[in-house]
mmCIF file of C-alpha atoms and ligand atoms in Angstrom:
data_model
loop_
_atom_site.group_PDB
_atom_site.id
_atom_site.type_symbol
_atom_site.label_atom_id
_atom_site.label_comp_id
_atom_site.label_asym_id
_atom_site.label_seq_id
_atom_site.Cartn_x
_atom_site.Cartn_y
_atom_site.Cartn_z
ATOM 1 C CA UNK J 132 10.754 34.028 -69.100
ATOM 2 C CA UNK J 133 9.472 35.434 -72.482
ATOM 3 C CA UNK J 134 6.684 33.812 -74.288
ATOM 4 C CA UNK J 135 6.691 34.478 -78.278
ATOM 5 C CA UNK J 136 3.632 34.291 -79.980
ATOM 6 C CA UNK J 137 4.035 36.072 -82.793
ATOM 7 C CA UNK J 138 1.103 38.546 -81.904
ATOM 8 C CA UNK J 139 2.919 41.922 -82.597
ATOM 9 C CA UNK J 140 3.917 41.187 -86.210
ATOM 10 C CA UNK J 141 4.033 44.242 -88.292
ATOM 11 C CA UNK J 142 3.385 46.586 -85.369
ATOM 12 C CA UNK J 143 5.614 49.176 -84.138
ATOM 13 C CA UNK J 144 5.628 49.853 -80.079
ATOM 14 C CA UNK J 145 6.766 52.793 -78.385
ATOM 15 C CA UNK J 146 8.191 52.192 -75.146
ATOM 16 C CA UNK J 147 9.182 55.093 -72.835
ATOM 17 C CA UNK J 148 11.676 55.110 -70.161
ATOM 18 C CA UNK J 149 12.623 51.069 -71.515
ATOM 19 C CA UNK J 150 16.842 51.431 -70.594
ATOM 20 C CA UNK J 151 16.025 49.774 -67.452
ATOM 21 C CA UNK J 152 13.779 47.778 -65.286
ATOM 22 C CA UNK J 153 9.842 47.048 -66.473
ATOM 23 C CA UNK J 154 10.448 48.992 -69.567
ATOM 24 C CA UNK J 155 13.319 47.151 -70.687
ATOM 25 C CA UNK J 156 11.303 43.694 -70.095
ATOM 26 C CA UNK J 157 8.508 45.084 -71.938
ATOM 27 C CA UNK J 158 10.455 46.414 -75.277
ATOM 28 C CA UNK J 159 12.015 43.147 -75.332
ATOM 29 C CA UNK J 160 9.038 41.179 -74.906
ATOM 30 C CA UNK J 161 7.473 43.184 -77.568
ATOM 31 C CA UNK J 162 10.085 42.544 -79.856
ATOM 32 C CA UNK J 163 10.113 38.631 -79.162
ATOM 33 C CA UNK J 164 6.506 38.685 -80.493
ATOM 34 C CA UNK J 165 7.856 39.966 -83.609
ATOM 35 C CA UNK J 166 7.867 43.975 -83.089
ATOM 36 C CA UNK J 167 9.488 46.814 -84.416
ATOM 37 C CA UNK J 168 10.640 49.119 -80.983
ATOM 38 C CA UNK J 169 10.903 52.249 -80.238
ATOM 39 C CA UNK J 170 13.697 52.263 -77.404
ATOM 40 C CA UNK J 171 13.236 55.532 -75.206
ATOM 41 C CA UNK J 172 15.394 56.650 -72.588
ATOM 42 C CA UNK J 173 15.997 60.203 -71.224
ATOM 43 C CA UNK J 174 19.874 59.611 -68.934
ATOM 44 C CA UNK J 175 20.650 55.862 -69.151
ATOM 45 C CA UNK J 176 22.078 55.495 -72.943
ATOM 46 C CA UNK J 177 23.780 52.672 -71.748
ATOM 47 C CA UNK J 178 20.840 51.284 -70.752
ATOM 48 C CA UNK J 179 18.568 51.674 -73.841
ATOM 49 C CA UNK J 180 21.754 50.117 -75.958
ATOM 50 C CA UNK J 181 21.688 46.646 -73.185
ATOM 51 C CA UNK J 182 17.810 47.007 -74.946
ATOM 52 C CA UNK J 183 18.652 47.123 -78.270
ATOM 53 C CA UNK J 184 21.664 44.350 -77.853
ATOM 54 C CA UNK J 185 19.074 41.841 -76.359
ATOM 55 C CA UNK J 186 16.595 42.491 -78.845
ATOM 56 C CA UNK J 187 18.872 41.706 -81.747
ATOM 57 C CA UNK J 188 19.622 38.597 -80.584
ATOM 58 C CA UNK J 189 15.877 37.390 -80.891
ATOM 59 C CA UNK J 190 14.630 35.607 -84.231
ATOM 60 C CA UNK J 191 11.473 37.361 -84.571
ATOM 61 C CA UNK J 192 12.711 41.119 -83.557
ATOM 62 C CA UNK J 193 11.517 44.109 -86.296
ATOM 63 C CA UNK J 194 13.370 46.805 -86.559
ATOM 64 C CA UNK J 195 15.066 49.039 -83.456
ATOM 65 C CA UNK J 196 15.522 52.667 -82.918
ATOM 66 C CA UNK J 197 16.713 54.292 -79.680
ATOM 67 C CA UNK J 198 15.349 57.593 -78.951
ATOM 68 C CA UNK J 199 16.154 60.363 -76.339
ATOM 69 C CA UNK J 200 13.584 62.574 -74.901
ATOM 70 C CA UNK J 201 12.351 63.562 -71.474
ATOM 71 C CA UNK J 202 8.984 62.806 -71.343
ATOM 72 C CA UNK J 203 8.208 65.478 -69.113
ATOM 73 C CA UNK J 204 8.934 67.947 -71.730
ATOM 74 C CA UNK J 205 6.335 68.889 -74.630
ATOM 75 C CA UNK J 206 8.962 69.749 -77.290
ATOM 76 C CA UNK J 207 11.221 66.666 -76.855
ATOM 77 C CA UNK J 208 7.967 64.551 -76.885
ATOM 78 C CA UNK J 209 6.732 65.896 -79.740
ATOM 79 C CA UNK J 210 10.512 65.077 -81.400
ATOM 80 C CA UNK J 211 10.743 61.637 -80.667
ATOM 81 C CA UNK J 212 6.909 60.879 -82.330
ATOM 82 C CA UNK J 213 8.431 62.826 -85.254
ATOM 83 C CA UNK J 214 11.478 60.705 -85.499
ATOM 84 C CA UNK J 215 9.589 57.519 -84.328
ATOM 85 C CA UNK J 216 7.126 58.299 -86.967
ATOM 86 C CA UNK J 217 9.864 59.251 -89.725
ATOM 87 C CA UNK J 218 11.302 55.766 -89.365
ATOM 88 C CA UNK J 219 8.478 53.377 -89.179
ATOM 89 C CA UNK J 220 5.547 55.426 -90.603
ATOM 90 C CA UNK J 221 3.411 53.705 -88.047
ATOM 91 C CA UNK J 222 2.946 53.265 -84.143
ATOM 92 C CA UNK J 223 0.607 50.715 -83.150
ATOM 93 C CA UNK J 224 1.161 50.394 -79.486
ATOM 94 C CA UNK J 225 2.445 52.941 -76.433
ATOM 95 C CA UNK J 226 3.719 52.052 -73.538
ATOM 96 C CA UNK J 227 4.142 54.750 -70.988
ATOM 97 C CA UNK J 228 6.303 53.633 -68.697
ATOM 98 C CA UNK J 229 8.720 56.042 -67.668
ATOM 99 C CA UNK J 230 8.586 56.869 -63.954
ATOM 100 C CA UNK J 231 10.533 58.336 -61.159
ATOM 101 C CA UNK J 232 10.748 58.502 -57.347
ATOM 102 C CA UNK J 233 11.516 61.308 -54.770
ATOM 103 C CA UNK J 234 10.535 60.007 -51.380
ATOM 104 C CA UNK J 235 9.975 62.228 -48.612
ATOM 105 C CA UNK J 236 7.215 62.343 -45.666
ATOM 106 C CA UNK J 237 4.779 64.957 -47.060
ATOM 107 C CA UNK J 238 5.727 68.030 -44.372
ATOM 108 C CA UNK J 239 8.906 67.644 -45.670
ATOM 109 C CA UNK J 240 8.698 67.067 -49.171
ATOM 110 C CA UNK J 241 10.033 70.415 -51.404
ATOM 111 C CA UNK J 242 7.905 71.696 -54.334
ATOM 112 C CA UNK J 243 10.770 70.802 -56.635
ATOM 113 C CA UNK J 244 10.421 66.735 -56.075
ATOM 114 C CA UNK J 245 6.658 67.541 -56.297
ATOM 115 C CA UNK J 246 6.699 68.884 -59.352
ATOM 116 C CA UNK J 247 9.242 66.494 -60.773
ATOM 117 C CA UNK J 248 7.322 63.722 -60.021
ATOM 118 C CA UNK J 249 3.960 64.793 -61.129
ATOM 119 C CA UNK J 250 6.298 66.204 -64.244
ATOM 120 C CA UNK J 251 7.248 62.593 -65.269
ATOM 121 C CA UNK J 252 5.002 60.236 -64.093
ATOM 122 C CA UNK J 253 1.234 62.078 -64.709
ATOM 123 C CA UNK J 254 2.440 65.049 -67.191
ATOM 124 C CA UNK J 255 4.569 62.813 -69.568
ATOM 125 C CA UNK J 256 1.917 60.367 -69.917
ATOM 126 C CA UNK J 257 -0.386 63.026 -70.677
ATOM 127 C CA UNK J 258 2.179 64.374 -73.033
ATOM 128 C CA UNK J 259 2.761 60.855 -74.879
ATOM 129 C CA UNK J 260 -1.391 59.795 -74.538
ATOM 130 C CA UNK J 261 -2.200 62.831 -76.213
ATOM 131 C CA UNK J 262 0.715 62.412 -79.308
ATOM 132 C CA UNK J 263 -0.357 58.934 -79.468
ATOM 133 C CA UNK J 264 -4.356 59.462 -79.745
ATOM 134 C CA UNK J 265 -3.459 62.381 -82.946
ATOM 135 C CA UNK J 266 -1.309 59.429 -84.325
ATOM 136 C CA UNK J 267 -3.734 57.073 -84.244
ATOM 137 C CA UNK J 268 -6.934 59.061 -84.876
ATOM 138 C CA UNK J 269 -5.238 60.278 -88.401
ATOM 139 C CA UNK J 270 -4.263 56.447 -88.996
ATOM 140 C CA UNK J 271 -7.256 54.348 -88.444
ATOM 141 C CA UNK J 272 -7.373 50.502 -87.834
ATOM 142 C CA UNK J 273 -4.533 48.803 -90.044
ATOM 143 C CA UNK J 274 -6.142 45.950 -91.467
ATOM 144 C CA UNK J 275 -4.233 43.074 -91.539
ATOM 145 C CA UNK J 276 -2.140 44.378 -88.526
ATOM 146 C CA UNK J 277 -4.302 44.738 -85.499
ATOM 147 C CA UNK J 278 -8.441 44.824 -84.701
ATOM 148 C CA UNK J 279 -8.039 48.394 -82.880
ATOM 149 C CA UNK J 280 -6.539 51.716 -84.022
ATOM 150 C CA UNK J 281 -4.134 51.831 -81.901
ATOM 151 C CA UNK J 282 -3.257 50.854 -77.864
ATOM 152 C CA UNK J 283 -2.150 52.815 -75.065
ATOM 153 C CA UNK J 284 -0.666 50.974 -72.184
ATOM 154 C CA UNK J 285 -0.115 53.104 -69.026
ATOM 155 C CA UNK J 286 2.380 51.539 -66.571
ATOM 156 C CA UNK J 287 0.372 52.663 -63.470
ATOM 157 C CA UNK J 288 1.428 50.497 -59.446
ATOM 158 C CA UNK J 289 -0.704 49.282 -56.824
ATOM 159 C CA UNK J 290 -0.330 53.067 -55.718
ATOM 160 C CA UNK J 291 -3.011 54.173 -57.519
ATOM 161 C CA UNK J 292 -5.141 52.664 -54.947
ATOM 162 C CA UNK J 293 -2.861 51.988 -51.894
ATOM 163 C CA UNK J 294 -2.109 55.074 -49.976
ATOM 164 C CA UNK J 295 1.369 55.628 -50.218
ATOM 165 C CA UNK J 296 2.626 58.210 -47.115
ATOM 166 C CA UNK J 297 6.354 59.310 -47.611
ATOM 167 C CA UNK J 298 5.840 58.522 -51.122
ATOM 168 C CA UNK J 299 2.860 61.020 -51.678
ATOM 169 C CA UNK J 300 3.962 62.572 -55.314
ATOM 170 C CA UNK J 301 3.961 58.885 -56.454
ATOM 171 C CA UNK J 302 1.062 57.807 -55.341
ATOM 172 C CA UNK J 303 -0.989 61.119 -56.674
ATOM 173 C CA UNK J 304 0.257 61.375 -59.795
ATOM 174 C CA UNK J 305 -0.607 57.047 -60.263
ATOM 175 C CA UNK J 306 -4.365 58.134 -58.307
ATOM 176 C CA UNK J 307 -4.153 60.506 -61.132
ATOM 177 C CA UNK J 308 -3.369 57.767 -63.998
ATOM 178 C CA UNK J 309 -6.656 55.525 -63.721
ATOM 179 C CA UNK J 310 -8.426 58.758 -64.123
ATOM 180 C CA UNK J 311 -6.479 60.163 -67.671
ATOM 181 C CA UNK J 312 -6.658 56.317 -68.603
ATOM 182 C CA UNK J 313 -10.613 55.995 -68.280
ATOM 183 C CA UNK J 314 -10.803 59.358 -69.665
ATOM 184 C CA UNK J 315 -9.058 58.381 -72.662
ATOM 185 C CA UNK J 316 -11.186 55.070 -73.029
ATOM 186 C CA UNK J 317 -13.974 56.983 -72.832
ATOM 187 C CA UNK J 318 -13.799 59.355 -75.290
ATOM 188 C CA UNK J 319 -11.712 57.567 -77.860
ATOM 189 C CA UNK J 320 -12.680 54.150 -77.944
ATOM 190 C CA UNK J 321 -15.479 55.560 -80.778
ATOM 191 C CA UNK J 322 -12.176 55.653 -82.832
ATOM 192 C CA UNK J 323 -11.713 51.919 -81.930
ATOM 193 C CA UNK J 324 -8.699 52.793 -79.659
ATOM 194 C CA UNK J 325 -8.047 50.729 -76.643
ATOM 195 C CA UNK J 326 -6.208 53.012 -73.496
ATOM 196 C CA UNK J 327 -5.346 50.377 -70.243
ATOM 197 C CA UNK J 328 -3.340 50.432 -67.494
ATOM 198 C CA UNK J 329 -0.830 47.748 -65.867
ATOM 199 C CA UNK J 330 -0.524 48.278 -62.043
ATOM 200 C CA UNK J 331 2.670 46.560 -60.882
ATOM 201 C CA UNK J 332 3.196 45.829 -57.136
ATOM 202 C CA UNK J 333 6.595 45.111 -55.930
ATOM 203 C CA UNK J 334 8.955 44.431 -59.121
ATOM 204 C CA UNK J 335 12.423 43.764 -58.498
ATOM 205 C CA UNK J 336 14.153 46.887 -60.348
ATOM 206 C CA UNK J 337 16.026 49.798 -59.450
ATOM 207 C CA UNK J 338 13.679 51.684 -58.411
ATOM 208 C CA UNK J 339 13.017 50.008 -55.258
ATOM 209 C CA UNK J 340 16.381 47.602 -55.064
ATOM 210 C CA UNK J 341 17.340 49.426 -51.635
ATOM 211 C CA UNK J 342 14.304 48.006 -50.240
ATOM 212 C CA UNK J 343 14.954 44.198 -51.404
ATOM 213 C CA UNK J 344 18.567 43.934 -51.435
ATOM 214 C CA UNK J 345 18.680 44.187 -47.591
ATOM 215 C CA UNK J 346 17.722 41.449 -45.685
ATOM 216 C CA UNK J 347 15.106 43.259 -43.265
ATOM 217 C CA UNK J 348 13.597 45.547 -46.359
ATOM 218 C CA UNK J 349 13.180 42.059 -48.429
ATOM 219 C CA UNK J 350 11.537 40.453 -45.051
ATOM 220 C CA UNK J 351 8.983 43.444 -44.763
ATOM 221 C CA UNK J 352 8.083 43.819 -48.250
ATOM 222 C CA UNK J 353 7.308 40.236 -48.676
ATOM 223 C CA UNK J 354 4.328 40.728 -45.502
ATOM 224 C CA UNK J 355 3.019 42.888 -47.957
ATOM 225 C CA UNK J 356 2.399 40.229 -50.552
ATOM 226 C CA UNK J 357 0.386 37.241 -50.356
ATOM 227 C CA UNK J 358 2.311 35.287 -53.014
ATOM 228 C CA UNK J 359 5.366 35.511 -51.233
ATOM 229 C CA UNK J 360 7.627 36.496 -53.728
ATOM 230 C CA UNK J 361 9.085 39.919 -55.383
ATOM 231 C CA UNK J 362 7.722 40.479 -58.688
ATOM 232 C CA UNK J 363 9.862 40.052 -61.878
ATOM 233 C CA UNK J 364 10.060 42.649 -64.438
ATOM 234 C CA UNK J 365 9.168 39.935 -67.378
ATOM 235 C CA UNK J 366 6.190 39.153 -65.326
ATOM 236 C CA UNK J 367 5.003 42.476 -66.000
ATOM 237 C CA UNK J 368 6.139 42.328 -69.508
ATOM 238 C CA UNK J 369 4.799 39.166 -70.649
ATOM 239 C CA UNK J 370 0.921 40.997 -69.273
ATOM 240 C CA UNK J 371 1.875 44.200 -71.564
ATOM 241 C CA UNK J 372 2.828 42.046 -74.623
ATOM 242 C CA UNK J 373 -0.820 40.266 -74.246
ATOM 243 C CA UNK J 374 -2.405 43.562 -73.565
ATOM 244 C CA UNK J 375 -0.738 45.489 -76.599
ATOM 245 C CA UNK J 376 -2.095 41.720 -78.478
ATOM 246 C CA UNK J 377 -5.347 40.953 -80.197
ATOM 247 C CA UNK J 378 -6.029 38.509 -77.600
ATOM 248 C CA UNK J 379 -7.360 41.085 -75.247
ATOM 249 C CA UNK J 380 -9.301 42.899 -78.165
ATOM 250 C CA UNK J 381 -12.889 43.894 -76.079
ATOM 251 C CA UNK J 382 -10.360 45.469 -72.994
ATOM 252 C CA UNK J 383 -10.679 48.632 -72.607
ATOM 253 C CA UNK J 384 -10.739 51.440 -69.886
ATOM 254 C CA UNK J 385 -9.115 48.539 -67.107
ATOM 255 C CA UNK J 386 -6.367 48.657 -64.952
ATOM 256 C CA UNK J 387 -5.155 45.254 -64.523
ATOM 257 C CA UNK J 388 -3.090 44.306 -61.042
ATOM 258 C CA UNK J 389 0.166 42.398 -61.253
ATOM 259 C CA UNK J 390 1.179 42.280 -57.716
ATOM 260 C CA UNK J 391 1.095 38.866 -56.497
ATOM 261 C CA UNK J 392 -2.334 39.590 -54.410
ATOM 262 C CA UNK J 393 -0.698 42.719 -53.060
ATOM 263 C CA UNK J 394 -3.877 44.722 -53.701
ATOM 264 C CA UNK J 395 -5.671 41.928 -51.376
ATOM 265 C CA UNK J 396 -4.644 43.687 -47.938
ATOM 266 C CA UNK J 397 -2.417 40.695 -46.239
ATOM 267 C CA UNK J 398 -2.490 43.140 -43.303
ATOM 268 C CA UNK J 399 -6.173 41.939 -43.078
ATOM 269 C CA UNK J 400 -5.740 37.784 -43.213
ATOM 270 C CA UNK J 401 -5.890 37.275 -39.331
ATOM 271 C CA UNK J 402 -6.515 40.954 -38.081
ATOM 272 C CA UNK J 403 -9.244 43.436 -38.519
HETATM 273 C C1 LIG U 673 7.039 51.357 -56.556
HETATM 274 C C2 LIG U 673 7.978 50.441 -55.794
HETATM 275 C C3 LIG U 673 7.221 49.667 -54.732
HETATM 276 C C4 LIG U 673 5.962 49.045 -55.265
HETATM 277 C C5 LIG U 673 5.108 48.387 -54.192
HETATM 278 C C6 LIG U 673 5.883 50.553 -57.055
HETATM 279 O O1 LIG U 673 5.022 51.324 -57.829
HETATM 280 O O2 LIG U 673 7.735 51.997 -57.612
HETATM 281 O O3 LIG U 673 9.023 51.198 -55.212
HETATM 282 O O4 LIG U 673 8.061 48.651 -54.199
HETATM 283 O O5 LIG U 673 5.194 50.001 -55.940
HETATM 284 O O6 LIG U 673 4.989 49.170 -53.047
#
């Protein structure tokens, strides 16, 4: 369900890793409140043109552009702000979304899906934060077009404060996230720019559809939240779109659960 409110008229929002899943919700929630979107995908072109379909069927969409780049990697970053920035002159809001999994208990777990997780998930936001603060340090506040300088939205998970064992790379490179996300607030919010981060819980994507597409995995994951029900990707989307939004103007430096209570330890409710 996608709630238009006009609040992103005139603003441009990068979205990375938006062919699929949270990202896609959020780019096209973004555009329903009337922005221009910057559609980023690194393998799933099919996926980032699904985006760009949707988004041109809504009234109050700006302008698309679909951009490939592996956030993990500085020089292909540094292209798509380029491009982003040739087209629209302007990026008001980033969402860095783009995220991977490589499951493994920790004895077991190779360098390699280390890396490649702490690569994509901690390193590209890094990579993207730090393109996004130059951006809107030279820019300033827009008048007319939003109260701060600029927002940066990191897509974190309830893994930056639930231990996560067989999914260790995950749940150190989101640990990692509040910390380059306060950071960020810290030092920049002098230049009026806001840095938050959404923590999802269980969202019904790819990402974790062999856990609730089987009977048993859907039965289990559902102990684990209070509200009894899998998250839905426009849930998370419709909380960016307010984020990224006036409306939440004095935020800053917060990581805001969407989990369904997940956070809240339903282990705990008649045990401990
Ligand atoms: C992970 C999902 C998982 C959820 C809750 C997310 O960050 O990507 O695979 O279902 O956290 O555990």
């Amino acid at each position: 369900m996608q709630n238009p409110n006009n609040r992103l008229i005139g603003q441009t929002c990068l979205v990375t890793g938006s062919s699929s899943g949270i990202g896609q919700a959020v780019a096209k929630s973004m555009a329903s409140e009337g922005a221009n979107i910057i559609i980023n995908y690194n393998n799933n072109k099919q996926g980032a043109e699904e985006t760009a379909h949707d988004i041109s069927k809504q009234p109050l969409a700006g302008s698309v552009i679909i951009q490939q780049a592996d956030v993990s990697d500085e020089i292909s970053v540094k292209k798509m702000y380029k491009n982003a920035l040739d087209k629209f002159k302007y990026i008001d809001v980033c969402v860095l979304n783009a995220g991977i999994q490589k499951d493994a208990p920790l004895h077991e777990m190779s360098l390699e899906d280390w890396n490649k997780v702490i690569n994509v998930n901690l390193t590209g936001q890094f990579l993207c934060a730090r393109e996004s603060l130059n951006h809107f340090m030279k820019v300033g506040i827009r008048k007319g077009v939003s109260l701060s300088a600029g927002k940066i939205i990191h897509m974190s998970s309830v893994h930056d404060i639930i231990p996560w064992s067989g999914h260790a790379n995950y749940a150190a490179a989101k640990g990692g996230l509040t910390m380059l996300m306060q950071s960020i607030c810290q030092g920049y919010a002098q230049y009026k720019i806001r840095c938050n981060s959404i923590a999802p819980g269980a969202t019904r994507t790819n990402i974790n559809k062999d856990v609730w597409s089987s009977k048993q995995g859907l039965k289990d994951m559902l102990k684990l939240i209070p509200y009894n029900e899998v998250g839905e990707p426009e849930q998370i989307a419709n909380v960016a779109s307010w984020l990224a939004s006036d409306e939440s103007e004095y935020i800053n430096g917060t990581t805001i659960y969407v989990d369904g209570g997940m956070t809240c330890y339903p282990g705990f409710t008649t045990n401990g």
